[in-house]
Short mmCIF file of C-alpha atoms and ligand atoms in Angstrom, two decimals:
data_model
loop_
_atom_site.label_atom_id
_atom_site.label_comp_id
_atom_site.label_asym_id
_atom_site.label_seq_id
_atom_site.Cartn_x
_atom_site.Cartn_y
_atom_site.Cartn_z
CA MET A 1 -49.64 1.57 -21.92
CA SER A 2 -51.08 5.24 -20.54
CA ASP A 3 -54.15 6.52 -23.23
CA LEU A 4 -52.12 9.67 -23.26
CA PHE A 5 -49.32 7.10 -23.82
CA ALA A 6 -50.96 5.82 -26.67
CA THR A 7 -53.00 8.70 -28.40
CA GLN A 8 -49.04 9.81 -28.91
CA LEU A 9 -47.28 7.75 -30.36
CA HIS A 10 -50.59 7.27 -32.41
CA SER A 11 -50.13 10.37 -32.95
CA THR A 12 -46.61 10.78 -34.24
CA ARG A 13 -44.85 11.64 -37.52
CA THR A 14 -42.11 11.22 -39.33
CA GLN A 15 -40.96 13.51 -41.93
CA LEU A 16 -38.50 12.04 -44.05
CA ALA A 17 -37.93 13.69 -46.79
CA PRO A 18 -39.35 17.38 -47.53
CA GLN A 19 -42.87 15.63 -49.34
CA ALA A 20 -42.35 12.16 -47.43
CA CYS A 21 -44.12 11.20 -43.70
CA VAL A 22 -44.13 8.22 -42.39
CA LEU A 23 -47.77 8.76 -40.76
CA HIS A 24 -47.69 6.21 -37.46
CA GLY A 25 -50.64 4.24 -36.41
CA PHE A 26 -52.75 6.57 -38.60
CA ALA A 27 -54.24 3.52 -40.30
CA LEU A 28 -54.64 1.31 -37.04
CA ASP A 29 -59.16 2.57 -36.77
CA VAL A 30 -59.79 1.19 -39.98
CA ALA A 31 -57.68 -1.76 -40.02
CA GLY A 32 -60.06 -4.23 -39.70
CA ALA A 33 -62.10 -2.43 -43.19
CA LEU A 34 -59.19 -2.67 -44.82
CA LEU A 35 -58.67 -6.68 -44.37
CA ALA A 36 -61.53 -7.16 -44.85
CA ASP A 37 -62.10 -5.92 -48.72
CA VAL A 38 -58.57 -6.79 -49.03
CA ALA A 39 -60.19 -10.66 -48.94
CA ALA A 40 -62.64 -9.42 -50.99
CA ILE A 41 -60.62 -9.03 -53.52
CA GLU A 42 -58.55 -11.90 -52.74
CA ALA A 43 -61.99 -13.51 -53.49
CA PHE A 44 -62.04 -12.35 -57.29
CA ALA A 45 -57.83 -12.03 -58.09
CA PRO A 46 -55.95 -13.83 -56.22
CA PHE A 47 -52.51 -12.98 -54.71
CA ARG A 48 -49.89 -14.54 -58.00
CA HIS A 49 -46.57 -14.74 -58.17
CA LEU A 50 -45.23 -12.21 -60.62
CA VAL A 51 -42.27 -13.21 -63.00
CA THR A 52 -39.84 -9.87 -63.62
CA PRO A 53 -39.12 -9.22 -67.07
CA GLY A 54 -35.55 -10.56 -65.88
CA GLY A 55 -37.37 -14.29 -66.10
CA HIS A 56 -37.55 -13.91 -62.38
CA VAL A 57 -40.35 -15.02 -59.74
CA MET A 58 -40.47 -12.33 -57.60
CA GLN A 59 -41.08 -13.16 -53.75
CA VAL A 60 -43.89 -10.43 -52.79
CA ALA A 61 -47.45 -12.14 -54.13
CA MET A 62 -49.36 -9.29 -55.39
CA THR A 63 -53.30 -8.34 -56.74
CA ASN A 64 -54.62 -5.70 -57.71
CA SER A 65 -57.34 -3.22 -56.76
CA GLY A 66 -58.97 0.07 -58.65
CA THR A 67 -59.44 1.10 -62.05
CA TYR A 68 -55.62 -0.23 -63.24
CA GLY A 69 -53.63 -3.11 -62.15
CA TRP A 70 -50.10 -3.46 -61.98
CA CYS A 71 -47.99 -6.05 -63.99
CA SER A 72 -45.16 -7.51 -64.88
CA ASP A 73 -44.47 -10.31 -67.37
CA ARG A 74 -42.00 -10.99 -69.49
CA ARG A 75 -42.36 -7.97 -71.86
CA GLY A 76 -42.39 -5.16 -69.19
CA TYR A 77 -44.12 -3.88 -65.80
CA ARG A 78 -47.11 -2.13 -67.13
CA TYR A 79 -50.61 -0.94 -65.31
CA ASP A 80 -53.61 -2.65 -67.63
CA ARG A 81 -57.41 -2.14 -66.54
CA HIS A 82 -57.90 -6.60 -66.78
CA ASP A 83 -56.47 -8.74 -64.41
CA PRO A 84 -53.78 -10.95 -67.36
CA GLN A 85 -55.84 -13.53 -65.50
CA GLY A 86 -58.92 -14.55 -66.45
CA GLY A 87 -59.37 -11.38 -68.17
CA GLU A 88 -61.85 -9.40 -66.35
CA PRO A 89 -61.31 -6.15 -64.68
CA TRP A 90 -59.90 -5.40 -61.26
CA PRO A 91 -62.13 -5.21 -58.58
CA ALA A 92 -62.80 -1.50 -58.00
CA MET A 93 -61.76 0.41 -54.93
CA SER A 94 -64.10 0.49 -51.72
CA PRO A 95 -64.61 4.02 -49.69
CA ALA A 96 -62.63 2.54 -47.11
CA PHE A 97 -59.69 2.63 -49.56
CA LEU A 98 -60.19 5.66 -50.52
CA GLN A 99 -61.06 7.96 -47.68
CA LEU A 100 -58.14 6.43 -46.08
CA ALA A 101 -55.78 6.95 -48.87
CA ALA A 102 -57.17 10.81 -48.87
CA ASP A 103 -56.83 11.52 -44.95
CA ALA A 104 -53.33 10.16 -45.22
CA ALA A 105 -52.87 12.08 -48.35
CA ARG A 106 -53.87 15.67 -47.12
CA GLU A 107 -52.65 15.07 -43.15
CA ALA A 108 -48.86 14.34 -45.35
CA GLY A 109 -50.53 17.89 -47.57
CA PHE A 110 -51.30 16.21 -50.48
CA ASP A 111 -55.02 18.09 -50.51
CA ALA A 112 -58.03 16.23 -53.44
CA TYR A 113 -55.96 12.14 -53.89
CA VAL A 114 -57.92 10.44 -56.02
CA PRO A 115 -55.88 7.42 -56.47
CA ASP A 116 -56.75 5.56 -59.31
CA ALA A 117 -55.14 1.34 -58.40
CA CYS A 118 -54.15 0.14 -55.58
CA LEU A 119 -51.84 -2.19 -55.83
CA VAL A 120 -52.03 -4.88 -53.00
CA ASN A 121 -48.74 -6.82 -51.28
CA ARG A 122 -48.42 -10.44 -49.22
CA TYR A 123 -44.98 -11.14 -47.67
CA ALA A 124 -44.24 -14.72 -46.33
CA PRO A 125 -42.34 -14.33 -43.18
CA GLY A 126 -38.39 -13.91 -45.44
CA THR A 127 -39.61 -11.82 -48.50
CA ARG A 128 -38.00 -9.06 -48.96
CA LEU A 129 -38.75 -6.29 -51.70
CA SER A 130 -35.43 -4.64 -53.17
CA LEU A 131 -35.02 -1.25 -53.50
CA HIS A 132 -36.53 0.66 -56.38
CA GLN A 133 -38.49 3.57 -58.27
CA ASP A 134 -42.35 3.80 -58.86
CA ARG A 135 -41.73 5.24 -62.05
CA ASP A 136 -44.57 2.73 -64.26
CA GLU A 137 -47.36 5.66 -63.74
CA ASP A 138 -47.93 8.45 -65.67
CA ASP A 139 -47.97 10.90 -62.58
CA ARG A 140 -45.26 11.54 -60.84
CA ILE A 141 -46.60 14.01 -58.31
CA ALA A 142 -49.33 12.59 -57.01
CA PRO A 143 -48.28 10.44 -54.09
CA ILE A 144 -47.92 7.30 -53.48
CA VAL A 145 -49.77 5.59 -49.60
CA SER A 146 -48.15 3.11 -48.57
CA VAL A 147 -50.67 0.98 -45.99
CA SER A 148 -48.67 -0.91 -44.03
CA LEU A 149 -50.41 -4.35 -41.82
CA GLY A 150 -49.34 -7.29 -39.56
CA LEU A 151 -45.53 -8.43 -39.18
CA PRO A 152 -44.21 -5.72 -38.85
CA ALA A 153 -40.83 -5.03 -41.71
CA THR A 154 -38.11 -2.21 -41.80
CA PHE A 155 -38.96 0.38 -45.25
CA LEU A 156 -36.05 1.28 -46.88
CA PHE A 157 -36.27 5.28 -48.07
CA GLY A 158 -33.21 5.68 -50.61
CA GLY A 159 -32.50 8.96 -52.63
CA PHE A 160 -33.12 9.94 -56.16
CA ALA A 161 -30.38 7.11 -57.99
CA ARG A 162 -29.72 3.26 -57.23
CA ALA A 163 -26.41 3.74 -55.19
CA ASP A 164 -28.15 7.00 -53.14
CA LYS A 165 -27.65 6.02 -49.21
CA ALA A 166 -31.39 4.80 -47.61
CA VAL A 167 -32.43 4.99 -44.54
CA ARG A 168 -33.95 2.87 -42.24
CA VAL A 169 -38.24 2.90 -41.88
CA PRO A 170 -39.87 0.72 -38.71
CA LEU A 171 -42.84 0.15 -39.32
CA GLN A 172 -45.10 -1.18 -38.00
CA HIS A 173 -49.37 -2.61 -37.88
CA GLY A 174 -51.56 0.67 -39.08
CA ASP A 175 -48.14 2.42 -40.33
CA VAL A 176 -48.99 4.80 -43.49
CA VAL A 177 -45.79 6.02 -44.96
CA VAL A 178 -46.30 9.27 -47.51
CA TRP A 179 -44.44 10.29 -50.75
CA GLY A 180 -45.16 13.09 -53.24
CA GLY A 181 -43.87 15.84 -55.28
CA GLU A 182 -40.23 16.45 -55.53
CA ASP A 183 -39.49 13.00 -53.30
CA ARG A 184 -41.94 11.18 -55.08
CA MET A 185 -39.32 9.31 -57.52
CA ARG A 186 -37.46 7.94 -54.41
CA PHE A 187 -35.68 5.01 -53.82
CA HIS A 188 -37.44 2.84 -51.67
CA GLY A 189 -37.63 -1.39 -50.76
CA VAL A 190 -38.43 -3.84 -48.16
CA LEU A 191 -36.06 -5.92 -45.85
CA PRO A 192 -36.81 -9.74 -45.33
CA VAL A 193 -39.42 -9.81 -43.14
CA LYS A 194 -38.95 -11.41 -40.44
CA PRO A 195 -40.78 -14.41 -39.29
CA GLY A 196 -43.86 -14.58 -36.06
CA ARG A 197 -47.75 -13.76 -36.13
CA HIS A 198 -49.65 -10.71 -36.27
CA ASP A 199 -52.85 -11.17 -33.60
CA VAL A 200 -55.04 -10.59 -36.61
CA VAL A 201 -53.02 -10.58 -40.17
CA GLY A 202 -51.29 -13.85 -38.72
CA GLU A 203 -47.97 -15.13 -40.49
CA GLN A 204 -47.41 -12.21 -43.18
CA ARG A 205 -48.06 -8.85 -43.97
CA ILE A 206 -49.84 -7.16 -46.21
CA ASN A 207 -48.79 -3.74 -47.71
CA LEU A 208 -51.67 -1.43 -49.58
CA THR A 209 -50.09 1.05 -51.91
CA PHE A 210 -51.75 3.73 -53.54
CA ARG A 211 -51.15 5.48 -56.79
CA LYS A 212 -52.28 8.29 -59.06
CA VAL A 213 -51.32 6.67 -62.82
CA LYS A 214 -53.02 8.28 -65.72
C1 LIG B 1 -43.54 -1.27 -52.69
O1 LIG B 1 -43.51 -0.16 -53.11
O2 LIG B 1 -44.77 -0.88 -53.41
C2 LIG B 1 -44.65 -1.66 -51.40
C3 LIG B 1 -43.89 -1.16 -49.92
C4 LIG B 1 -44.55 -1.81 -48.86
O3 LIG B 1 -44.25 -3.06 -48.79
O4 LIG B 1 -43.91 -1.01 -47.71
FE1 LIG B 2 -43.11 0.33 -55.03
#
């Protein structure tokens, strides 16, 4: 691949809706730093499979970084300042996390973005995330900034009702999806991750979703 082509590829943006876009390759330069921070988070607050209020064990393994962490159990979905496993505060968001989130948000048209939560998702091959809205945050305008690392995946980006048709968005290592403002409450999900091995991340996909909760 020529350098010119690589540059064009990395600077490509796909507009999904008026206030939603994919920033292709936007996190590539900092992927190593983000992954090192994920390792530090995981050492302190391990990935776990949460139980939904309906009693299902989630396929995606999760942990959190930031002031608030997203939790689910038989009592419901909520944000908590403390990890229910052990009771400690969630590990703080790293400078690399905060910088990337703010940079991607700005690139997508959202200035002065300061997330207070980062949900870290881990997808083993075959793992999917069914269509849902991110609706446990008080702030329903500030963007979600979602960073893909490792194995590729197909992201589903839908409308404001579960039954609305969703577009299929191929996501690669280093891609960032941002949706906020009028598009903040769109349904989204991830198709089952295909088996494979990523050179750096191995046989998994890691996703960081930054949110503003309060
Ligand atoms: C999410 O909706 O929380 C995760 C989306 C993704 O893994 O790309
Ligand atoms: Fe989500």
